[in-house]
XYZ file of C-alpha atoms in Angstrom:
98
model
C -175.124 193.554 66.451
C -174.806 193.312 62.965
C -174.060 195.831 60.527
C -176.076 196.195 57.699
C -174.810 195.155 54.236
C -174.143 198.144 52.160
C -176.114 198.427 49.014
C -173.673 198.532 45.762
C -173.857 199.546 42.524
C -174.515 195.626 41.344
C -176.421 194.809 44.318
C -179.533 194.242 42.205
C -177.942 192.547 39.665
C -175.723 190.243 41.964
C -177.184 186.911 41.445
C -176.812 187.463 37.546
C -173.301 188.660 38.077
C -172.442 185.505 40.298
C -174.024 183.573 37.519
C -171.885 185.047 34.657
C -168.643 184.709 36.601
C -169.095 180.596 37.295
C -169.621 180.415 33.715
C -166.507 182.205 32.996
C -164.830 180.360 36.032
C -165.992 177.058 34.137
C -164.517 178.564 30.965
C -161.249 178.443 32.744
C -161.416 175.155 33.494
C -162.343 174.043 30.117
C -159.099 176.037 28.741
C -156.841 174.262 31.452
C -158.270 171.013 30.448
C -157.567 171.558 26.469
C -153.663 172.659 27.677
C -153.380 169.491 29.587
C -154.765 167.583 26.639
C -152.551 169.434 24.292
C -154.879 170.824 22.057
C -154.323 173.022 19.226
C -152.871 176.608 20.020
C -155.252 178.974 17.980
C -158.271 176.480 19.740
C -156.828 177.697 23.011
C -156.359 181.236 22.264
C -159.993 181.767 21.042
C -161.170 180.546 24.282
C -158.968 182.848 25.947
C -160.754 185.340 24.000
C -164.358 184.330 24.693
C -163.102 184.528 28.409
C -161.756 187.895 27.943
C -165.339 188.895 26.273
C -167.052 187.961 29.113
C -165.431 189.247 31.657
C -165.506 192.558 29.629
C -169.450 192.211 30.175
C -168.764 191.168 33.771
C -167.010 194.860 33.712
C -169.464 196.550 31.863
C -172.511 195.458 34.246
C -170.325 196.497 36.975
C -169.416 200.473 35.656
C -172.996 200.395 34.598
C -174.255 199.828 38.265
C -171.521 202.221 39.413
C -172.390 204.986 37.576
C -176.307 204.680 38.123
C -175.761 203.919 41.906
C -172.650 204.717 43.409
C -171.889 208.025 41.618
C -175.477 209.192 41.896
C -174.964 208.775 45.981
C -171.473 210.185 45.424
C -172.827 213.374 43.649
C -175.418 213.659 46.572
C -173.110 213.794 49.171
C -170.944 216.473 47.178
C -168.141 213.932 45.729
C -168.852 214.157 42.097
C -165.811 215.032 40.956
C -163.831 212.434 43.184
C -165.963 209.447 42.025
C -165.815 210.644 38.421
C -162.055 210.520 38.671
C -162.032 207.287 40.620
C -164.486 205.507 37.840
C -162.342 206.728 35.083
C -159.301 205.573 36.644
C -160.835 202.228 36.706
C -161.898 202.313 33.017
C -158.365 203.172 32.172
C -157.205 199.820 33.983
C -159.524 197.827 32.114
C -158.457 199.360 29.080
C -155.124 198.857 29.327
C -154.731 195.283 28.948
C -151.948 193.087 26.647
């Protein structure tokens, strides 16, 4: 007997999310090669900035799915405040870089 796969906030866009993460992975490998090839520091930093921007887009997509699906379900179960607190903590962690 198998348990059903839970539906997450990102389930509908999972393929797009995975494709975006694969692109980020390729960008990270590119930065690794740049360092290995002794490329100019500012060029490496520019690519790192692009990776961070791409990850921010992934995070925003996940937050959007969470707000539209998971929080909606949590509110229906009477857990709206708990879900909002959890999401705001996640947003705080995302904003706390550097």
